[in-house]
Amino acid sequence: MYQATWQHTTYRFDNLKDLMAKATPPRSGDVLAGVAAASAEENVAAKMALADVPLKTFLSELLIPYEEDDVTRLIIDRHDAAAFAPVSSMTVGQFRDWLLSEKATTEALSRLTPGLTPEMIAAVSKLMRNQDLILVARKVSVITRFRNTIGLKGRLSVRLQPNHPTDDPKGIAASVIDGLMYGCGDAVIGINPATDNVGAIIDMLSMLDRMIDRLEIPTQSCVLTHVTTSIEAISRGAPVDLVFQSIGGTEALNSSFGVTLGILKEGREAALSLKRGTVGDNVMYFETGQGAALSADAHHGVDQQTLEARAYAVAREFKPLLVNTVVGFIGPEYLYSGKEIIRAGLEDHFCGKLMGIPMGCDVCYTNHAEADQDDMDTLLTLLGAAGVTFVMGIPGADDIMLNYQSTSFHDSLYVREALGLRRAPEFEAWLERMGIMEPGGRIITEKPTKALLEHAAGAAA
């Protein structure tokens, strides 16, 4: 039992799970799940009580029982007590103050990461304002490599997302060329396929491989199919760079996606066996999103933001090149408005960075949410200030296959110019060689290079 008094009223919380949920900033998904605070006063009281909880409590009072959930077992079994030692005597509130202090340097946070559980990180995020989430996250540096180097300070990468409703090769190729001309694609050229047919997946992988090879682009490709489909494609000799999978923070949610920790390990080992990376071997790409566990009835009564942080423990286990929260994609039942989406995006980025994963964000919303492109401009800018690893680049910001609104190619030009952010170094050098970019980062807008168009047409044929 936890309790706190606020304005002469004492509020009681049954257990740590209840306290965490009641302390969460308001969002529609927690209301739908029946775990949210009943009032602003109760929310404040829960934050007060949570601030006094010792961090080490999260190692003994587990939100989801160890015996019932393999994600819980992963979190506890991988906990590094030696790394945790510098903050082990702190409460959640004291940990917040330490994170905001000059003592929490990039180096100190890197050493601390293996000693933190996602529940600890989720708890401290609930006590933070948006500016706190930004300030701490920008201190963290998570660097990953495959054919280029992602996550260096002062740099922002972009996933070029050339989706097509019928997987038409010419349509995909046109979007890829469009994105490259804007200097996008250093995170990955990643297609959400309209089909999960293995043959069609291999065709798309082969087309992207031809394009990357002919143009000598220092980037990686991915067709975002199920991990088992990627494993099958690899067994057939397909040129797979990154293995993708949507993941969540509970065993039950991952089961609903048709995956286990063992299957994810098998997918990583299959990709590693191909040895396709040139500067590194981070071969996994994961996507997550607040509300996924509730939509699958796999939440165990835990608030959706804490479950999202637990998903990052799964991601961390497999040393991914990229992880992103598709923050507003699931819909207003889980994040109702632009304000809720903005808050969730900053929380997810903060939690992912402190968990030591290369955290990006699909800055997005669905058309039936109380949000618009101005909200996405705000979130994009805040994430850029927070040091986000990568964002999406979609033609016109409108995904014609998945039917949602995200960020466009020119949005990345805006945030880079506004905040002085550069691309992955290897990719920048390639853009200059191809005559797409001037030294210093300015995209050349006069005309596309002939070689780029000819090679792209050949790859799509």
Tab-separated table of C-alpha atoms in Angstrom:
chain	number	residue	atom	x	y	z
A	1	MET	CA	0.000	0.000	0.000
A	2	TYR	CA	1.242	3.468	-0.955
A	3	GLN	CA	-0.326	6.768	0.004
A	4	ALA	CA	0.061	10.539	-0.162
A	5	THR	CA	-1.934	13.499	1.076
A	6	TRP	CA	-2.838	16.342	-1.231
A	7	GLN	CA	-5.025	19.287	-0.222
A	8	HIS	CA	-6.163	17.622	3.019
A	9	THR	CA	-7.189	14.395	1.234
A	10	THR	CA	-5.248	11.165	1.627
A	11	TYR	CA	-5.036	9.027	-1.497
A	12	ARG	CA	-4.166	5.333	-1.227
A	13	PHE	CA	-2.786	3.077	-3.932
A	14	ASP	CA	-3.052	-0.681	-3.679
A	15	ASN	CA	0.377	-1.589	-5.040
A	16	LEU	CA	3.232	-0.328	-7.178
A	17	LYS	CA	1.403	-1.148	-10.392
A	18	ASP	CA	-1.583	0.929	-9.295
A	19	LEU	CA	0.665	3.774	-8.166
A	20	MET	CA	2.548	3.859	-11.475
A	21	ALA	CA	-0.674	3.976	-13.469
A	22	LYS	CA	-2.208	6.737	-11.347
A	23	ALA	CA	1.000	8.818	-11.610
A	24	THR	CA	1.022	8.715	-15.416
A	25	PRO	CA	0.170	11.936	-17.278
A	26	PRO	CA	-3.405	11.651	-18.616
A	27	ARG	CA	-4.022	9.593	-21.761
A	28	SER	CA	-7.052	7.926	-23.257
A	29	GLY	CA	-5.596	4.401	-23.274
A	30	ASP	CA	-5.203	4.264	-19.501
A	31	VAL	CA	-8.743	5.561	-19.078
A	32	LEU	CA	-9.969	2.836	-21.448
A	33	ALA	CA	-8.050	0.234	-19.437
A	34	GLY	CA	-9.563	1.515	-16.179
A	35	VAL	CA	-6.187	2.210	-14.558
A	36	ALA	CA	-5.916	6.006	-14.847
A	37	ALA	CA	-6.194	8.480	-11.976
A	38	ALA	CA	-9.777	9.572	-11.362
A	39	SER	CA	-8.806	13.242	-11.029
A	40	ALA	CA	-5.921	15.666	-11.414
A	41	GLU	CA	-5.642	15.696	-7.628
A	42	GLU	CA	-5.194	11.934	-7.479
A	43	ASN	CA	-2.607	12.156	-10.257
A	44	VAL	CA	-0.595	14.705	-8.259
A	45	ALA	CA	-0.852	12.615	-5.087
A	46	ALA	CA	0.366	9.550	-6.992
A	47	LYS	CA	3.368	11.471	-8.291
A	48	MET	CA	4.186	12.573	-4.737
A	49	ALA	CA	4.027	8.995	-3.470
A	50	LEU	CA	6.004	7.665	-6.440
A	51	ALA	CA	8.780	10.191	-5.840
A	52	ASP	CA	9.409	8.597	-2.428
A	53	VAL	CA	9.652	5.007	-3.720
A	54	PRO	CA	13.228	3.612	-3.552
A	55	LEU	CA	14.536	2.550	-6.956
A	56	LYS	CA	15.490	-0.866	-5.573
A	57	THR	CA	11.785	-1.537	-4.904
A	58	PHE	CA	11.376	-2.226	-8.617
A	59	LEU	CA	13.677	-5.241	-8.259
A	60	SER	CA	11.484	-6.888	-5.650
A	61	GLU	CA	7.925	-5.692	-6.358
A	62	LEU	CA	7.451	-6.815	-9.943
A	63	LEU	CA	4.533	-5.356	-11.899
A	64	ILE	CA	4.074	-8.615	-13.836
A	65	PRO	CA	5.110	-11.814	-11.992
A	66	TYR	CA	8.434	-13.402	-12.905
A	67	GLU	CA	6.835	-16.832	-13.299
A	68	GLU	CA	4.179	-15.581	-15.731
A	69	ASP	CA	6.099	-13.472	-18.204
A	70	ASP	CA	9.333	-13.979	-20.124
A	71	VAL	CA	9.869	-10.226	-20.541
A	72	THR	CA	9.897	-9.867	-16.756
A	73	ARG	CA	12.391	-12.719	-16.538
A	74	LEU	CA	14.558	-11.056	-19.186
A	75	ILE	CA	14.510	-7.753	-17.279
A	76	ILE	CA	15.434	-9.298	-13.924
A	77	ASP	CA	17.951	-11.819	-15.253
A	78	ARG	CA	19.827	-9.175	-17.257
A	79	HIS	CA	19.935	-6.604	-14.453
A	80	ASP	CA	23.509	-5.491	-13.716
A	81	ALA	CA	23.826	-4.862	-9.974
A	82	ALA	CA	27.285	-3.316	-10.284
A	83	ALA	CA	26.091	-0.775	-12.854
A	84	PHE	CA	23.073	0.004	-10.663
A	85	ALA	CA	25.177	0.631	-7.545
A	86	PRO	CA	25.761	4.404	-8.022
A	87	VAL	CA	21.995	5.111	-7.840
A	88	SER	CA	20.828	2.105	-5.799
A	89	SER	CA	20.213	4.168	-2.651
A	90	MET	CA	18.102	6.771	-4.439
A	91	THR	CA	14.357	7.204	-4.550
A	92	VAL	CA	12.583	7.889	-7.831
A	93	GLY	CA	12.471	11.594	-6.996
A	94	GLN	CA	16.159	11.710	-6.125
A	95	PHE	CA	16.966	9.877	-9.336
A	96	ARG	CA	15.093	12.553	-11.279
A	97	ASP	CA	17.147	15.271	-9.622
A	98	TRP	CA	20.380	13.390	-10.351
A	99	LEU	CA	19.468	12.922	-14.023
A	100	LEU	CA	18.932	16.662	-14.366
A	101	SER	CA	22.212	17.478	-12.609
A	102	GLU	CA	25.631	17.990	-14.148
A	103	LYS	CA	26.693	14.673	-12.625
A	104	ALA	CA	24.601	12.796	-15.189
A	105	THR	CA	27.069	13.104	-18.061
A	106	THR	CA	26.949	11.140	-21.298
A	107	GLU	CA	29.624	8.816	-19.954
A	108	ALA	CA	27.895	8.330	-16.580
A	109	LEU	CA	24.583	7.527	-18.241
A	110	SER	CA	26.250	5.022	-20.555
A	111	ARG	CA	27.760	3.186	-17.582
A	112	LEU	CA	24.429	3.256	-15.732
A	113	THR	CA	22.242	1.845	-18.512
A	114	PRO	CA	22.736	-1.906	-17.769
A	115	GLY	CA	21.691	-1.297	-14.153
A	116	LEU	CA	18.348	0.302	-14.965
A	117	THR	CA	15.110	-1.577	-15.462
A	118	PRO	CA	12.437	-0.168	-17.760
A	119	GLU	CA	10.087	0.214	-14.782
A	120	MET	CA	12.601	2.482	-13.018
A	121	ILE	CA	12.956	4.606	-16.135
A	122	ALA	CA	9.203	4.756	-16.733
A	123	ALA	CA	8.682	5.789	-13.115
A	124	VAL	CA	11.107	8.703	-13.255
A	125	SER	CA	9.666	9.886	-16.574
A	126	LYS	CA	6.268	10.277	-14.887
A	127	LEU	CA	7.765	12.932	-12.593
A	128	MET	CA	9.260	14.933	-15.438
A	129	ARG	CA	8.079	17.879	-17.459
A	130	ASN	CA	8.567	17.782	-21.230
A	131	GLN	CA	11.692	19.939	-20.967
A	132	ASP	CA	13.162	17.471	-18.458
A	133	LEU	CA	12.620	14.575	-20.862
A	134	ILE	CA	14.348	16.541	-23.620
A	135	LEU	CA	17.287	17.684	-21.512
A	136	VAL	CA	18.161	14.234	-20.194
A	137	ALA	CA	17.605	12.367	-23.468
A	138	ARG	CA	19.938	14.668	-25.406
A	139	LYS	CA	22.765	13.728	-23.027
A	140	VAL	CA	22.547	10.076	-24.049
A	141	SER	CA	24.539	8.779	-27.007
A	142	VAL	CA	23.659	5.405	-28.557
A	143	ILE	CA	25.702	4.603	-31.680
A	144	THR	CA	24.931	1.703	-34.029
A	145	ARG	CA	26.389	0.598	-37.364
A	146	PHE	CA	25.624	-1.534	-40.405
A	147	ARG	CA	26.689	0.225	-43.632
A	148	ASN	CA	26.888	3.615	-41.989
A	149	THR	CA	27.127	5.105	-38.514
A	150	ILE	CA	23.888	6.126	-36.809
A	151	GLY	CA	23.363	8.066	-33.579
A	152	LEU	CA	26.390	10.352	-33.499
A	153	LYS	CA	25.826	13.601	-31.618
A	154	GLY	CA	24.561	16.454	-33.735
A	155	ARG	CA	23.179	14.123	-36.395
A	156	LEU	CA	19.695	12.992	-37.388
A	157	SER	CA	18.983	10.088	-39.720
A	158	VAL	CA	15.833	9.435	-41.754
A	159	ARG	CA	14.112	6.229	-42.731
A	160	LEU	CA	13.077	6.562	-46.366
A	161	GLN	CA	9.625	4.916	-46.411
A	162	PRO	CA	8.559	4.272	-50.047
A	163	ASN	CA	5.363	2.337	-49.358
A	164	HIS	CA	3.010	1.482	-52.207
A	165	PRO	CA	-0.538	0.031	-51.908
A	166	THR	CA	0.185	-2.706	-54.481
A	167	ASP	CA	3.968	-3.053	-53.947
A	168	ASP	CA	4.500	-1.788	-57.490
A	169	PRO	CA	8.281	-1.723	-58.171
A	170	LYS	CA	8.144	1.433	-60.287
A	171	GLY	CA	6.088	3.249	-57.669
A	172	ILE	CA	8.484	2.185	-54.920
A	173	ALA	CA	11.510	3.189	-56.997
A	174	ALA	CA	10.013	6.621	-57.729
A	175	SER	CA	9.532	7.242	-54.012
A	176	VAL	CA	13.071	6.079	-53.260
A	177	ILE	CA	14.550	8.480	-55.816
A	178	ASP	CA	12.363	11.297	-54.502
A	179	GLY	CA	13.607	10.670	-50.982
A	180	LEU	CA	17.273	10.376	-51.972
A	181	MET	CA	17.044	13.718	-53.776
A	182	TYR	CA	16.016	15.268	-50.444
A	183	GLY	CA	18.960	13.591	-48.717
A	184	CYS	CA	16.826	11.009	-46.904
A	185	GLY	CA	17.545	7.324	-46.392
A	186	ASP	CA	20.603	7.151	-44.145
A	187	ALA	CA	18.730	5.255	-41.406
A	188	VAL	CA	17.240	2.677	-43.772
A	189	ILE	CA	15.238	2.378	-46.969
A	190	GLY	CA	12.325	0.485	-45.452
A	191	ILE	CA	9.170	-0.755	-47.147
A	192	ASN	CA	5.967	-1.767	-45.334
A	193	PRO	CA	4.770	-4.425	-47.791
A	194	ALA	CA	1.153	-4.821	-48.788
A	195	THR	CA	1.616	-8.602	-48.811
A	196	ASP	CA	3.451	-11.116	-46.647
A	197	ASN	CA	4.047	-13.480	-49.582
A	198	VAL	CA	7.651	-14.677	-49.388
A	199	GLY	CA	8.195	-14.455	-53.136
A	200	ALA	CA	6.954	-10.869	-53.272
A	201	ILE	CA	9.094	-9.979	-50.252
A	202	ILE	CA	12.189	-11.393	-51.954
A	203	ASP	CA	11.393	-9.402	-55.114
A	204	MET	CA	11.272	-6.167	-53.110
A	205	LEU	CA	14.453	-7.016	-51.223
A	206	SER	CA	16.230	-7.790	-54.491
A	207	MET	CA	15.075	-4.525	-56.082
A	208	LEU	CA	16.342	-2.465	-53.138
A	209	ASP	CA	19.594	-4.429	-53.120
A	210	ARG	CA	20.165	-3.709	-56.822
A	211	MET	CA	19.510	-0.023	-56.279
A	212	ILE	CA	21.838	0.247	-53.271
A	213	ASP	CA	24.542	-1.769	-55.070
A	214	ARG	CA	24.399	0.104	-58.395
A	215	LEU	CA	24.389	3.509	-56.751
A	216	GLU	CA	26.856	2.420	-54.050
A	217	ILE	CA	24.660	3.965	-51.355
A	218	PRO	CA	26.085	3.538	-47.833
A	219	THR	CA	22.774	2.555	-46.299
A	220	GLN	CA	20.701	-0.532	-45.559
A	221	SER	CA	17.366	-1.852	-46.754
A	222	CYS	CA	14.512	-3.569	-44.964
A	223	VAL	CA	11.152	-4.991	-45.949
A	224	LEU	CA	9.106	-4.819	-42.772
A	225	THR	CA	7.628	-8.290	-42.922
A	226	HIS	CA	7.227	-10.762	-40.055
A	227	VAL	CA	10.482	-12.085	-38.613
A	228	THR	CA	9.619	-15.644	-39.657
A	229	THR	CA	9.113	-14.471	-43.239
A	230	SER	CA	12.543	-12.827	-43.144
A	231	ILE	CA	14.052	-16.069	-41.853
A	232	GLU	CA	12.419	-17.962	-44.721
A	233	ALA	CA	13.635	-15.359	-47.226
A	234	ILE	CA	17.190	-15.703	-45.897
A	235	SER	CA	16.982	-19.485	-46.271
A	236	ARG	CA	16.099	-18.913	-49.940
A	237	GLY	CA	19.123	-16.705	-50.492
A	238	ALA	CA	17.420	-13.305	-50.310
A	239	PRO	CA	19.640	-10.229	-49.763
A	240	VAL	CA	18.334	-9.331	-46.278
A	241	ASP	CA	20.113	-6.469	-44.517
A	242	LEU	CA	17.884	-5.909	-41.484
A	243	VAL	CA	15.358	-8.252	-39.877
A	244	PHE	CA	12.241	-6.414	-38.725
A	245	GLN	CA	9.629	-7.165	-36.073
A	246	SER	CA	7.000	-5.316	-34.065
A	247	ILE	CA	7.545	-6.068	-30.382
A	248	GLY	CA	5.911	-5.318	-27.042
A	249	GLY	CA	6.491	-5.292	-23.329
A	250	THR	CA	4.730	-8.514	-22.315
A	251	GLU	CA	5.014	-12.144	-23.332
A	252	ALA	CA	1.309	-12.183	-24.174
A	253	LEU	CA	1.640	-9.208	-26.527
A	254	ASN	CA	4.602	-10.714	-28.330
A	255	SER	CA	2.660	-13.967	-28.635
A	256	SER	CA	-0.158	-12.019	-30.315
A	257	PHE	CA	2.443	-10.813	-32.829
A	258	GLY	CA	3.430	-14.453	-33.379
A	259	VAL	CA	6.893	-14.108	-31.886
A	260	THR	CA	8.907	-15.255	-28.892
A	261	LEU	CA	12.306	-14.209	-27.618
A	262	GLY	CA	13.651	-17.404	-29.147
A	263	ILE	CA	12.286	-16.554	-32.595
A	264	LEU	CA	13.820	-13.060	-32.404
A	265	LYS	CA	17.166	-14.642	-31.550
A	266	GLU	CA	16.818	-16.977	-34.532
A	267	GLY	CA	16.086	-14.019	-36.810
A	268	ARG	CA	19.137	-12.112	-35.607
A	269	GLU	CA	21.404	-15.120	-36.032
A	270	ALA	CA	20.084	-15.680	-39.554
A	271	ALA	CA	20.826	-12.071	-40.536
A	272	LEU	CA	24.265	-12.148	-38.916
A	273	SER	CA	25.140	-15.259	-40.922
A	274	LEU	CA	24.898	-13.240	-44.160
A	275	LYS	CA	27.644	-10.802	-43.053
A	276	ARG	CA	26.222	-8.000	-45.194
A	277	GLY	CA	27.245	-5.115	-42.932
A	278	THR	CA	30.356	-3.189	-43.920
A	279	VAL	CA	31.016	-1.058	-40.810
A	280	GLY	CA	29.029	-2.961	-38.166
A	281	ASP	CA	26.711	-5.867	-37.391
A	282	ASN	CA	23.575	-4.332	-35.854
A	283	VAL	CA	21.035	-6.253	-37.948
A	284	MET	CA	17.668	-5.831	-36.191
A	285	TYR	CA	14.949	-3.212	-36.656
A	286	PHE	CA	12.105	-3.036	-34.125
A	287	GLU	CA	8.929	-0.967	-33.920
A	288	THR	CA	6.745	-0.378	-30.872
A	289	GLY	CA	3.854	1.814	-29.790
A	290	GLN	CA	1.963	2.787	-26.647
A	291	GLY	CA	-1.399	1.038	-26.475
A	292	ALA	CA	-0.434	-2.118	-28.346
A	293	ALA	CA	-0.691	-4.290	-25.221
A	294	LEU	CA	-4.136	-2.946	-24.370
A	295	SER	CA	-5.403	-3.499	-27.895
A	296	ALA	CA	-4.259	-7.134	-27.640
A	297	ASP	CA	-5.700	-7.566	-24.108
A	298	ALA	CA	-2.164	-8.330	-22.954
A	299	HIS	CA	-1.521	-5.466	-20.522
A	300	HIS	CA	-1.891	-7.156	-17.095
A	301	GLY	CA	-3.396	-3.928	-15.716
A	302	VAL	CA	-0.129	-2.036	-16.233
A	303	ASP	CA	-0.229	1.473	-17.711
A	304	GLN	CA	0.632	1.694	-21.393
A	305	GLN	CA	3.712	3.890	-21.030
A	306	THR	CA	5.384	1.481	-18.597
A	307	LEU	CA	4.620	-1.414	-20.934
A	308	GLU	CA	6.172	0.555	-23.775
A	309	ALA	CA	9.369	0.971	-21.750
A	310	ARG	CA	9.407	-2.787	-21.116
A	311	ALA	CA	9.396	-3.335	-24.885
A	312	TYR	CA	12.748	-1.555	-24.985
A	313	ALA	CA	14.199	-4.259	-22.734
A	314	VAL	CA	13.265	-6.762	-25.436
A	315	ALA	CA	14.859	-4.575	-28.105
A	316	ARG	CA	18.056	-4.077	-26.100
A	317	GLU	CA	18.584	-7.833	-25.867
A	318	PHE	CA	19.098	-8.108	-29.629
A	319	LYS	CA	21.432	-5.128	-30.272
A	320	PRO	CA	19.297	-3.443	-32.949
A	321	LEU	CA	20.422	-0.908	-35.513
A	322	LEU	CA	17.111	0.953	-35.179
A	323	VAL	CA	14.106	1.095	-32.850
A	324	ASN	CA	11.195	3.456	-33.242
A	325	THR	CA	7.938	4.169	-31.534
A	326	VAL	CA	5.130	4.615	-34.073
A	327	VAL	CA	3.735	7.035	-31.600
A	328	GLY	CA	0.335	8.122	-32.955
A	329	PHE	CA	-0.424	5.233	-35.282
A	330	ILE	CA	-2.681	3.079	-33.121
A	331	GLY	CA	-5.305	5.800	-32.770
A	332	PRO	CA	-7.178	8.110	-30.391
A	333	GLU	CA	-8.411	5.249	-28.207
A	334	TYR	CA	-4.862	5.156	-26.818
A	335	LEU	CA	-3.509	8.667	-27.455
A	336	TYR	CA	-6.480	10.943	-27.995
A	337	SER	CA	-5.012	14.304	-28.958
A	338	GLY	CA	-1.949	16.066	-30.255
A	339	LYS	CA	-0.991	16.918	-26.690
A	340	GLU	CA	-1.073	13.252	-25.642
A	341	ILE	CA	0.884	12.203	-28.744
A	342	ILE	CA	3.565	14.828	-28.104
A	343	ARG	CA	3.952	13.767	-24.486
A	344	ALA	CA	4.100	10.073	-25.418
A	345	GLY	CA	6.724	10.682	-28.095
A	346	LEU	CA	8.996	12.494	-25.655
A	347	GLU	CA	8.464	9.815	-22.989
A	348	ASP	CA	9.235	6.986	-25.397
A	349	HIS	CA	12.366	8.676	-26.681
A	350	PHE	CA	13.596	9.383	-23.152
A	351	CYS	CA	12.935	5.829	-21.954
A	352	GLY	CA	14.488	4.240	-25.041
A	353	LYS	CA	17.649	6.313	-24.800
A	354	LEU	CA	18.087	5.534	-21.081
A	355	MET	CA	17.611	1.853	-21.901
A	356	GLY	CA	20.552	2.173	-24.291
A	357	ILE	CA	18.767	1.613	-27.587
A	358	PRO	CA	19.005	3.696	-30.805
A	359	MET	CA	15.663	5.422	-30.423
A	360	GLY	CA	13.731	6.974	-33.258
A	361	CYS	CA	10.145	8.082	-33.621
A	362	ASP	CA	7.531	7.909	-36.322
A	363	VAL	CA	6.037	11.347	-35.681
A	364	CYS	CA	2.533	10.479	-36.809
A	365	TYR	CA	-1.218	10.538	-36.274
A	366	THR	CA	-4.358	9.026	-37.744
A	367	ASN	CA	-7.037	11.168	-39.332
A	368	HIS	CA	-9.614	10.449	-36.620
A	369	ALA	CA	-7.351	11.703	-33.804
A	370	GLU	CA	-7.621	15.214	-32.365
A	371	ALA	CA	-4.286	16.116	-33.919
A	372	ASP	CA	-2.924	17.778	-37.035
A	373	GLN	CA	0.328	18.495	-38.844
A	374	ASP	CA	1.076	21.475	-36.601
A	375	ASP	CA	1.201	19.058	-33.645
A	376	MET	CA	3.610	16.889	-35.598
A	377	ASP	CA	5.794	19.912	-36.396
A	378	THR	CA	5.966	20.594	-32.675
A	379	LEU	CA	6.871	17.012	-31.775
A	380	LEU	CA	9.438	16.791	-34.588
A	381	THR	CA	11.126	19.954	-33.348
A	382	LEU	CA	11.149	18.810	-29.724
A	383	LEU	CA	12.557	15.404	-30.666
A	384	GLY	CA	15.217	17.042	-32.786
A	385	ALA	CA	16.216	19.112	-29.754
A	386	ALA	CA	16.197	15.925	-27.649
A	387	GLY	CA	18.662	14.170	-29.954
A	388	VAL	CA	16.320	11.664	-31.606
A	389	THR	CA	18.220	9.068	-33.637
A	390	PHE	CA	15.933	9.033	-36.666
A	391	VAL	CA	12.494	9.952	-37.997
A	392	MET	CA	10.450	8.933	-41.034
A	393	GLY	CA	10.547	10.378	-44.527
A	394	ILE	CA	7.381	9.742	-46.544
A	395	PRO	CA	6.322	11.378	-49.835
A	396	GLY	CA	4.114	14.313	-48.884
A	397	ALA	CA	3.902	13.020	-45.286
A	398	ASP	CA	0.921	10.894	-46.404
A	399	ASP	CA	1.415	7.128	-46.346
A	400	ILE	CA	-0.847	5.914	-49.146
A	401	MET	CA	-0.519	2.264	-48.127
A	402	LEU	CA	-0.929	2.447	-44.329
A	403	ASN	CA	-3.300	5.462	-44.498
A	404	TYR	CA	-1.804	7.667	-41.803
A	405	GLN	CA	0.020	10.991	-41.576
A	406	SER	CA	3.716	11.129	-40.761
A	407	THR	CA	6.697	13.345	-41.633
A	408	SER	CA	7.739	14.161	-45.183
A	409	PHE	CA	11.098	14.408	-46.899
A	410	HIS	CA	11.062	18.185	-46.657
A	411	ASP	CA	10.260	18.016	-42.933
A	412	SER	CA	13.726	16.566	-42.414
A	413	LEU	CA	15.221	19.510	-44.310
A	414	TYR	CA	13.390	21.864	-41.949
A	415	VAL	CA	14.511	20.245	-38.705
A	416	ARG	CA	18.095	19.853	-39.895
A	417	GLU	CA	18.334	23.508	-40.911
A	418	ALA	CA	16.530	24.781	-37.809
A	419	LEU	CA	18.656	22.783	-35.366
A	420	GLY	CA	21.897	22.363	-37.293
A	421	LEU	CA	21.621	18.583	-37.572
A	422	ARG	CA	23.625	16.552	-40.081
A	423	ARG	CA	23.228	13.140	-41.708
A	424	ALA	CA	25.242	9.973	-41.121
A	425	PRO	CA	28.815	10.806	-42.193
A	426	GLU	CA	29.146	8.040	-44.788
A	427	PHE	CA	25.805	9.025	-46.332
A	428	GLU	CA	26.783	12.713	-46.434
A	429	ALA	CA	29.925	11.851	-48.371
A	430	TRP	CA	27.858	9.849	-50.868
A	431	LEU	CA	25.369	12.701	-51.363
A	432	GLU	CA	28.251	15.017	-52.210
A	433	ARG	CA	29.751	12.512	-54.673
A	434	MET	CA	26.398	12.146	-56.405
A	435	GLY	CA	25.926	15.894	-56.724
A	436	ILE	CA	22.836	15.866	-54.508
A	437	MET	CA	24.309	17.878	-51.637
A	438	GLU	CA	26.808	20.691	-51.307
A	439	PRO	CA	29.511	20.585	-48.628
A	440	GLY	CA	27.842	21.864	-45.475
A	441	GLY	CA	24.536	20.100	-46.049
A	442	ARG	CA	22.558	22.179	-48.571
A	443	ILE	CA	20.531	20.010	-50.956
A	444	ILE	CA	21.054	20.956	-54.621
A	445	THR	CA	17.573	21.542	-56.005
A	446	GLU	CA	18.298	22.439	-59.644
A	447	LYS	CA	18.092	18.967	-61.230
A	448	PRO	CA	18.564	15.302	-60.362
A	449	THR	CA	21.729	13.569	-61.465
A	450	LYS	CA	21.454	11.502	-64.634
A	451	ALA	CA	23.290	8.561	-63.066
A	452	LEU	CA	20.845	8.418	-60.176
A	453	LEU	CA	17.815	8.214	-62.453
A	454	GLU	CA	19.367	5.684	-64.836
A	455	HIS	CA	20.479	3.320	-62.098
A	456	ALA	CA	17.127	3.580	-60.305
A	457	ALA	CA	15.237	2.751	-63.491
A	458	GLY	CA	17.452	-0.253	-64.050
A	459	ALA	CA	16.891	-1.509	-60.510
A	460	ALA	CA	13.111	-1.228	-60.822
A	461	ALA	CA	12.973	-2.975	-64.202
